[in-house]
Tab-separated table of C-alpha atoms in Angstrom:
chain	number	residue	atom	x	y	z
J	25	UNK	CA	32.688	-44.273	-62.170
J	26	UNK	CA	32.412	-44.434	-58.688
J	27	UNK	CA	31.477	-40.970	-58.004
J	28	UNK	CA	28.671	-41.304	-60.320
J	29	UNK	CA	27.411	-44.692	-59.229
J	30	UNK	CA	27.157	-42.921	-55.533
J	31	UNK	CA	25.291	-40.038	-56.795
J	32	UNK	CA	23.172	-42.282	-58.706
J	33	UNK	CA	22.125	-44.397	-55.493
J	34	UNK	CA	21.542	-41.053	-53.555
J	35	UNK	CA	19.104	-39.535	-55.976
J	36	UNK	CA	17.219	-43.214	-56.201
J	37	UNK	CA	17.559	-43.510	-52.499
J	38	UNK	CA	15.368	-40.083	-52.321
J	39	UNK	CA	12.139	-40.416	-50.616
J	40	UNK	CA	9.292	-38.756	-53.882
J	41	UNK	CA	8.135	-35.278	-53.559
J	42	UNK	CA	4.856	-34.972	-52.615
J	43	UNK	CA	2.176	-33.550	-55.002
J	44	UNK	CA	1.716	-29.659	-54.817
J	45	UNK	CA	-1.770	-28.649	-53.656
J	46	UNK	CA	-3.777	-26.900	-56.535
J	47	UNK	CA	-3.932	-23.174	-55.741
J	48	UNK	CA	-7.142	-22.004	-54.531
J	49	UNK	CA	-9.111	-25.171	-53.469
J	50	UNK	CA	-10.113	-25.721	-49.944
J	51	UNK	CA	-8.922	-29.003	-48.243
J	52	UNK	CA	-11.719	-31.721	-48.874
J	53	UNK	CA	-12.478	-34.102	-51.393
J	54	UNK	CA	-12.742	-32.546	-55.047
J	55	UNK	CA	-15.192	-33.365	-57.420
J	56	UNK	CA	-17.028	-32.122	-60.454
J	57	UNK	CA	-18.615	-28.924	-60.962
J	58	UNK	CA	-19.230	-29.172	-64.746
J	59	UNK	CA	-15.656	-29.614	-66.279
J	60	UNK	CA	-13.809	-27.519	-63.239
J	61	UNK	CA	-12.639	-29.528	-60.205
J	62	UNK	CA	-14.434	-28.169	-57.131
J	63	UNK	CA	-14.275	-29.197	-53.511
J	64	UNK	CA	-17.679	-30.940	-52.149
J	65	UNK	CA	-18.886	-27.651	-50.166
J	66	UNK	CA	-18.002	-25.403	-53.375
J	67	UNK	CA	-19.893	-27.354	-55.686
J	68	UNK	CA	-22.699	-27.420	-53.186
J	69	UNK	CA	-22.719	-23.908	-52.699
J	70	UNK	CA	-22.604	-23.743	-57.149
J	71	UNK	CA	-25.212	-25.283	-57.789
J	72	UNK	CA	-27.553	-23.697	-55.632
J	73	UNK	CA	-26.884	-20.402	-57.015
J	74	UNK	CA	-27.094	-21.908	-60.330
J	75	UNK	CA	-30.845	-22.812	-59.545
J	76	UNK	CA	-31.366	-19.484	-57.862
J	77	UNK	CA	-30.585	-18.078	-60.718
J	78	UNK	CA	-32.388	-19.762	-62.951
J	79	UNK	CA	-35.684	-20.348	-60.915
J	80	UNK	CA	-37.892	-18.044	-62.926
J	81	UNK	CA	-36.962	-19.006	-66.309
J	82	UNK	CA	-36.594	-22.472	-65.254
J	83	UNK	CA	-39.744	-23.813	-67.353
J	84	UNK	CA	-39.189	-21.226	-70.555
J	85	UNK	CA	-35.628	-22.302	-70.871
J	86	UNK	CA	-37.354	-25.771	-70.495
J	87	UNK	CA	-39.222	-25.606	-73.619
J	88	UNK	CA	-36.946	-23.702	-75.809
J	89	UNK	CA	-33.651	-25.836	-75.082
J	90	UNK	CA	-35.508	-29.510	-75.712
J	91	UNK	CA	-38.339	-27.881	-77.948
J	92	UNK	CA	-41.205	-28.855	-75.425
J	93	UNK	CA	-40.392	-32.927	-75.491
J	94	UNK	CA	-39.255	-32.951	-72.074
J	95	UNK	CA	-42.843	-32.861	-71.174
J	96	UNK	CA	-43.475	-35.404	-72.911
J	97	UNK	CA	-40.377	-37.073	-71.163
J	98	UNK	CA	-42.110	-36.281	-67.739
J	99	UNK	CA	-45.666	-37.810	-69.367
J	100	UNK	CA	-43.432	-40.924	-69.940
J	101	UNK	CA	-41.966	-40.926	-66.307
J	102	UNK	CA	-45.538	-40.760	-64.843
J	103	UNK	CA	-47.202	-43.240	-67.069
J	104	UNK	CA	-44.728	-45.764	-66.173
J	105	UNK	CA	-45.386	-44.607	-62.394
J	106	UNK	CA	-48.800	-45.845	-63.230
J	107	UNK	CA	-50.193	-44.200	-59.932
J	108	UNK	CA	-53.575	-45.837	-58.207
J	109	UNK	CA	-55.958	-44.044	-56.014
J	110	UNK	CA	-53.726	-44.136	-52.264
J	111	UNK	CA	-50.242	-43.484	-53.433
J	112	UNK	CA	-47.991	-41.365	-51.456
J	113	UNK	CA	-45.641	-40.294	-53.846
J	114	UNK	CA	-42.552	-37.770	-52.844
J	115	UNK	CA	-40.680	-36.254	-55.682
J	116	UNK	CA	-37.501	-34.917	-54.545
J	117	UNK	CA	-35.479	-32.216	-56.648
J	118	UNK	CA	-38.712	-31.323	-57.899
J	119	UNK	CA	-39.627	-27.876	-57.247
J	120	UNK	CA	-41.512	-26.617	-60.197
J	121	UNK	CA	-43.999	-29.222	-59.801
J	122	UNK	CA	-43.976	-30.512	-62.923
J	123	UNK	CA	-44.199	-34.427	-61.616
J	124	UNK	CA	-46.588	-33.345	-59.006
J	125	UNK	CA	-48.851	-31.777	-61.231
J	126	UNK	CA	-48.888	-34.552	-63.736
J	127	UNK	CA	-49.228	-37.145	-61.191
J	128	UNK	CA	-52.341	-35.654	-59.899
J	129	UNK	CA	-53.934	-34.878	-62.927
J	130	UNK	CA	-53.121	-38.887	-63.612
J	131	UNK	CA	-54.345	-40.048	-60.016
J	132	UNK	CA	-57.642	-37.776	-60.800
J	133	UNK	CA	-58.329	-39.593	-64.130
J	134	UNK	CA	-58.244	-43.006	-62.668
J	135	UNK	CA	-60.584	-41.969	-59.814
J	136	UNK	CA	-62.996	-40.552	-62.518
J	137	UNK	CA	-62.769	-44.078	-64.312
J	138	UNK	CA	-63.597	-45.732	-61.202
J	139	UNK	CA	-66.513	-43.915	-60.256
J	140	UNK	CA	-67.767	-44.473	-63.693
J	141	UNK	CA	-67.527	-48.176	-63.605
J	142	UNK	CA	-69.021	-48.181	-60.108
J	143	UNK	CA	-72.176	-46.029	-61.570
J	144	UNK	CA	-72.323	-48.135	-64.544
J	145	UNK	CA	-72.867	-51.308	-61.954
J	146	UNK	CA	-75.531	-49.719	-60.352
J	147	UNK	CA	-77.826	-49.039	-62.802
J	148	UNK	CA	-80.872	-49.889	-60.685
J	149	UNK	CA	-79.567	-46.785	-58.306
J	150	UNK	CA	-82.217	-44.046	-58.217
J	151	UNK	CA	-81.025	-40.742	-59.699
J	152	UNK	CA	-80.947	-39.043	-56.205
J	153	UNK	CA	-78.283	-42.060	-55.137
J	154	UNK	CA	-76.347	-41.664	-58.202
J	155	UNK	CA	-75.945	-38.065	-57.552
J	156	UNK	CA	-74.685	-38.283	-53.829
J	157	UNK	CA	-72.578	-40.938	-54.462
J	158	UNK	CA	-70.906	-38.966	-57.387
J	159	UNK	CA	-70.813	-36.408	-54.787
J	160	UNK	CA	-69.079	-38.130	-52.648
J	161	UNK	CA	-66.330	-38.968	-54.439
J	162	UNK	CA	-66.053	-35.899	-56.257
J	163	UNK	CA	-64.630	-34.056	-52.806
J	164	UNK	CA	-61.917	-37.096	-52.820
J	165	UNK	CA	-60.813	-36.860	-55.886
J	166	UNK	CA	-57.451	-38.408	-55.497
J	167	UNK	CA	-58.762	-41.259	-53.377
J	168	UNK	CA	-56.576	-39.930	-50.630
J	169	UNK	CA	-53.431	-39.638	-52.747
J	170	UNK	CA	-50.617	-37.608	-51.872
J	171	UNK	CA	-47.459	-35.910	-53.164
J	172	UNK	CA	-44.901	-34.062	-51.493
J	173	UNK	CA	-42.420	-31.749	-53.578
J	174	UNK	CA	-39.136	-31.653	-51.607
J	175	UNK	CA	-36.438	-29.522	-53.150
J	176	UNK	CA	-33.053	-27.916	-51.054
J	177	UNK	CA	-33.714	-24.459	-53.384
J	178	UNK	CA	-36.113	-21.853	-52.200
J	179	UNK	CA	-36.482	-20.546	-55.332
J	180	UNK	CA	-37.471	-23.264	-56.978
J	181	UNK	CA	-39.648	-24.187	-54.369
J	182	UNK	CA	-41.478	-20.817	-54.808
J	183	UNK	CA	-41.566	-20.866	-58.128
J	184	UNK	CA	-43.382	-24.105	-57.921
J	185	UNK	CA	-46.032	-23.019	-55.053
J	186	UNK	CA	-47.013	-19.755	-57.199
J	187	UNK	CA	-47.490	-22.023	-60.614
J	188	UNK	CA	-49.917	-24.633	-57.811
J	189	UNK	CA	-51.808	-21.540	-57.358
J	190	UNK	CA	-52.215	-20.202	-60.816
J	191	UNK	CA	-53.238	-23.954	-61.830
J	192	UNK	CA	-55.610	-24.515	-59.115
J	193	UNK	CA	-53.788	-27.429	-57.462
J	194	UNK	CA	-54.115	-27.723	-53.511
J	195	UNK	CA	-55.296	-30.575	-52.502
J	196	UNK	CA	-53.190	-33.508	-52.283
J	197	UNK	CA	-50.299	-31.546	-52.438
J	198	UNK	CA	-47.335	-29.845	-50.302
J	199	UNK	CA	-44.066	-28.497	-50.614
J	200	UNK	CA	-40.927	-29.328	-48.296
J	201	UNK	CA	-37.821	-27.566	-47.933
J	202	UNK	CA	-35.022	-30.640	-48.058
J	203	UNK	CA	-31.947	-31.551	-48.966
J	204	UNK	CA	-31.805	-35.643	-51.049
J	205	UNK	CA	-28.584	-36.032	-49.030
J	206	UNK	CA	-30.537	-36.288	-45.641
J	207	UNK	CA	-34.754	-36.238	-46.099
J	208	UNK	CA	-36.517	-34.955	-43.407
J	209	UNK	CA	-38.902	-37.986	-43.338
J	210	UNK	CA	-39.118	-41.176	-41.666
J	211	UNK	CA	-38.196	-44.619	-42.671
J	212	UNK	CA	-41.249	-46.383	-44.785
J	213	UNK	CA	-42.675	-43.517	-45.625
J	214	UNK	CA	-43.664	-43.297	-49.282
J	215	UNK	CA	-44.985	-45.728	-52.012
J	216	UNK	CA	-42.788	-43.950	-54.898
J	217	UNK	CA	-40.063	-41.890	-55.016
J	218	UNK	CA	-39.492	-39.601	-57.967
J	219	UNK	CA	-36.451	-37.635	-59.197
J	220	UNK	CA	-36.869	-35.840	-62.542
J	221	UNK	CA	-33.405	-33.694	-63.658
J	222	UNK	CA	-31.934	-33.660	-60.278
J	223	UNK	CA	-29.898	-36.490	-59.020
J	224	UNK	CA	-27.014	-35.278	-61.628
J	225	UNK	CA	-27.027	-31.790	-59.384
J	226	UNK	CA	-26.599	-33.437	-55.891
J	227	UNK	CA	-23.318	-33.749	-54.720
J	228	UNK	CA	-22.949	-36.924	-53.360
J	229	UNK	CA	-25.322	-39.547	-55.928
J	230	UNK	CA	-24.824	-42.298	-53.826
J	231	UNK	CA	-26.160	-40.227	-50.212
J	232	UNK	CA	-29.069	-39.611	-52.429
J	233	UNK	CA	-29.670	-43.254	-53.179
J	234	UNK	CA	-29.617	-44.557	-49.750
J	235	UNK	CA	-31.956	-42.027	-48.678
J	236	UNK	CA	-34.269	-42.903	-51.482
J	237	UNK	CA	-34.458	-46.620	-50.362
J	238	UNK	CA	-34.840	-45.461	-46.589
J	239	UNK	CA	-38.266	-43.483	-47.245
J	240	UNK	CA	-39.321	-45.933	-49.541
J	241	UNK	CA	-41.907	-48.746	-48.163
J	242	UNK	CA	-40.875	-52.130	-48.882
J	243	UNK	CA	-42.342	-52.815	-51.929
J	244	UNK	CA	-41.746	-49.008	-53.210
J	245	UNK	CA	-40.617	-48.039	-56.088
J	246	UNK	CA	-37.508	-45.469	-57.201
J	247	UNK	CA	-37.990	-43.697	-60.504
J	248	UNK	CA	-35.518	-41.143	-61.897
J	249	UNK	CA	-35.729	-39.384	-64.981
J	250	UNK	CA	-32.173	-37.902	-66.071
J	251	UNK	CA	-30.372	-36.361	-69.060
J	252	UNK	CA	-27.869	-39.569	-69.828
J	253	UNK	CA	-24.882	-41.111	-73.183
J	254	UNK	CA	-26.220	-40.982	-75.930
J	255	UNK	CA	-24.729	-44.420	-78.238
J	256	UNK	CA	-25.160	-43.631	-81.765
J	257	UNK	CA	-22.066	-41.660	-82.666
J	258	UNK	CA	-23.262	-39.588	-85.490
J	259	UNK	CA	-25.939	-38.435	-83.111
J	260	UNK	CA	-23.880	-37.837	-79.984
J	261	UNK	CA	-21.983	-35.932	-82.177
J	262	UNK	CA	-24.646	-33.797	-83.746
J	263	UNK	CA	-26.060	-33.385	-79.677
J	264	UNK	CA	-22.946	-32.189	-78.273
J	265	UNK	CA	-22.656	-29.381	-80.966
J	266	UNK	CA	-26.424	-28.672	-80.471
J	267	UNK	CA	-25.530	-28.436	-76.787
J	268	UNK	CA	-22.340	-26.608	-76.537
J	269	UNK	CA	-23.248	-24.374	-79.331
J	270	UNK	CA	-26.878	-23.511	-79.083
J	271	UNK	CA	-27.832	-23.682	-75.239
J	272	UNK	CA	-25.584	-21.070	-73.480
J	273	UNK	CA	-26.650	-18.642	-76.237
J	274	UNK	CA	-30.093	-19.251	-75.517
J	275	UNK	CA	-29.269	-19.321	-71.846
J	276	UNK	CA	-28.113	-15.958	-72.183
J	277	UNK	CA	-30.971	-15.036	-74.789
J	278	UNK	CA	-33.842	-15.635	-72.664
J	279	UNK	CA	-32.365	-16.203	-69.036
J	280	UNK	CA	-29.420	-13.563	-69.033
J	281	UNK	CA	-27.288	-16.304	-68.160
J	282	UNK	CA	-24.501	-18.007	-69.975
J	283	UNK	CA	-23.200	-19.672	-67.570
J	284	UNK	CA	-25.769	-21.526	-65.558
J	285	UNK	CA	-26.005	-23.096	-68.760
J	286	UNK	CA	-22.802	-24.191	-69.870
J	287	UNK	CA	-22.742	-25.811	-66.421
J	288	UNK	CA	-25.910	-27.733	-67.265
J	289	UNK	CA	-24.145	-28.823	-70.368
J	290	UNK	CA	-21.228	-29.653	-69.058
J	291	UNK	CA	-23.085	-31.613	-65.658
J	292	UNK	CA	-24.539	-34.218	-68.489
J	293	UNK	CA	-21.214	-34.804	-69.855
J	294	UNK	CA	-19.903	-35.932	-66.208
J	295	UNK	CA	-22.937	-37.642	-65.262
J	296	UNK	CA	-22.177	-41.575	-65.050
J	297	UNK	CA	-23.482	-43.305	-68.255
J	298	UNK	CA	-26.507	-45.573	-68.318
J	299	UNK	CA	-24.551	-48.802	-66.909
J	300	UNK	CA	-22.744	-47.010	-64.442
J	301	UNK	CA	-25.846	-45.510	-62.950
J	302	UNK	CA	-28.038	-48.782	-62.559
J	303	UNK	CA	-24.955	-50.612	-60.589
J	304	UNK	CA	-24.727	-47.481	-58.208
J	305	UNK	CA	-29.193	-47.832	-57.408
J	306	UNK	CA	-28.380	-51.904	-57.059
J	307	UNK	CA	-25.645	-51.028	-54.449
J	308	UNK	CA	-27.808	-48.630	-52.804
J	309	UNK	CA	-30.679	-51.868	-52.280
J	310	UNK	CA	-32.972	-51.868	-54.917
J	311	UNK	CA	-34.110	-55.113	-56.838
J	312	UNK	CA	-34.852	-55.349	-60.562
J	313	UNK	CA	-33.067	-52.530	-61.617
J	314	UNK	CA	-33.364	-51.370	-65.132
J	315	UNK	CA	-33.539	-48.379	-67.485
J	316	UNK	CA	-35.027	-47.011	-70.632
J	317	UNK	CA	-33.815	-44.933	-73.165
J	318	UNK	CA	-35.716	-42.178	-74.702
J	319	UNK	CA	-34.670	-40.788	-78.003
J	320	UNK	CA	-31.697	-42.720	-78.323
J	321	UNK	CA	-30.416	-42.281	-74.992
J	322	UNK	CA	-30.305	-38.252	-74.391
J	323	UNK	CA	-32.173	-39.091	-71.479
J	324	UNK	CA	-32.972	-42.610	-69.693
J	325	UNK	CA	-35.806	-43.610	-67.070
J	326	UNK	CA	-34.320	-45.763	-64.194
J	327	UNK	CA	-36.502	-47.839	-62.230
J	328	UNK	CA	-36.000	-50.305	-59.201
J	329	UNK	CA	-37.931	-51.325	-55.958
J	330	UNK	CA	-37.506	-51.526	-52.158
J	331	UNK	CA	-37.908	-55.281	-51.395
């Protein structure tokens, strides 16, 4: 009895093993690259070849995978932006254009409206002074708006510059080569700050966050569009067979790549749920924080301002 009472107080008396180091990751903090566990610089380094490879089939796969209603998602995004005449607007992760486009288009029709209410005051204006003025204003059309497209992927960024040209957008309008981890701008900067499908690819959410409030003017707003939980269970479960399913095939269908796509499938599952994601933009800063769910929460609009 003895014996085995001193072997038992040796073994308990044993300091724990420590955990074995998972074969073939780098030292570094892990985290998520779709359902694998990646180190920070690996998933980095992932995802920008995912969006390399995907850059010229970006808006095709676009339409086919939500059956064109994330344009209407983006039409939603911008309405609630509810741009005036003056705002500088930068839309990070956003290198097809498709915000930038919209919000000039937007920025263009409210300038028309104005000038037509301004005519429509004037009606004692001779027709010589109703055609300079509408002159005028036709050569500022976005009543010296401005956005700024700011994406880490070349690619993307290209892609985005060469659909610009096609569409005959110009003015008002510029591309930037940045990462939403560290801007290139300066403090103040921008009246809104847009972020439509992206913030679930950057690798550290809450870096992103910060830098969003730093650009921001007091009194700016943050608007991100993302894929998010859906609630109803009979739906959720319906949308993750639709997804896991019915995606990569098309991914490898129409972009030759199965993969890229199951990633992007996989990213939404990870990506923090509505709730989770409003208490991360309130600890980056922002006041009245909330969100709204389109079509029963596959994807959610968060909102808060720089005060």
């Amino acid at each position: 009895v003895r014996l085995w009472r001193c072997r038992c107080r040796a073994l308990l008396s044993r300091p724990a093993a420590a955990p074995r180091a998972r074969r073939g990751l780098a030292a570094g903090p892990e985290m998520h690259f779709g359902f694998q566990t990646v180190t920070e610089e690996e998933r980095r380094e992932k995802i920008y070849q995912v969006f390399e490879n995907v850059a010229k089939k970006y808006d095709v796969m676009n339409d086919s995978m939500t059956l064109g209603i994330h344009r209407v998602w983006k039409d939603i995004l911008v309405h609630k932006m509810n741009p005036c005449p003056g705002t500088l607007l930068l839309d990070v992760a956003g290198g097809t254009g498709d915000i930038a486009f919209r919000f000039i288009n937007y920025v263009r029709s409210v300038r028309q409206r104005q000038l037509q209410r301004k005519l429509k005051h004037h009606q004692n204006l001779s027709w010589q002074e109703i055609f300079e003025s509408y002159q005028n204003d036709k050569f500022n059309s976005l009543g010296d708006s401005q956005v700024v497209v700011c994406d880490i992927n070349r690619e993307m960024l290209k892609v985005g510059k060469q659909k610009a040209q096609h569409l005959g957008y110009s003015e008002g309008l510029s591309w930037v080569l940045g990462n939403a981890e560290e801007l290139p701008f300066d403090d103040d900067k921008f009246d809104v700050y847009t972020i439509a499908f992206g913030i679930r690819n950057v690798t550290r959410i809450d870096l992103a966050l910060q830098e969003a409030y730093r650009v921001l003017k007091p009194g700016g707003r943050f608007l991100c569009l993302e894929f998010s939980h859906v609630s109803n269970p009979l739906l959720s479960r319906l949308y993750d067979l639709y997804s896991f399913q019915v995606i990569p095939v098309l991914g490898e269908v129409i972009a030759g790549d199965w993969r890229s796509y199951q990633y992007l499938v996989e990213s939404i599952r990870q990506f923090p749920p509505q709730e989770e994601l409003k208490a991360m933009i309130e600890d980056a800063g922002f006041f009245k924080v909330d969100y709204e769910n389109l079509n029963f929460g596959i994807v959610a609009i968060h909102s808060g301002f720089k005060l």
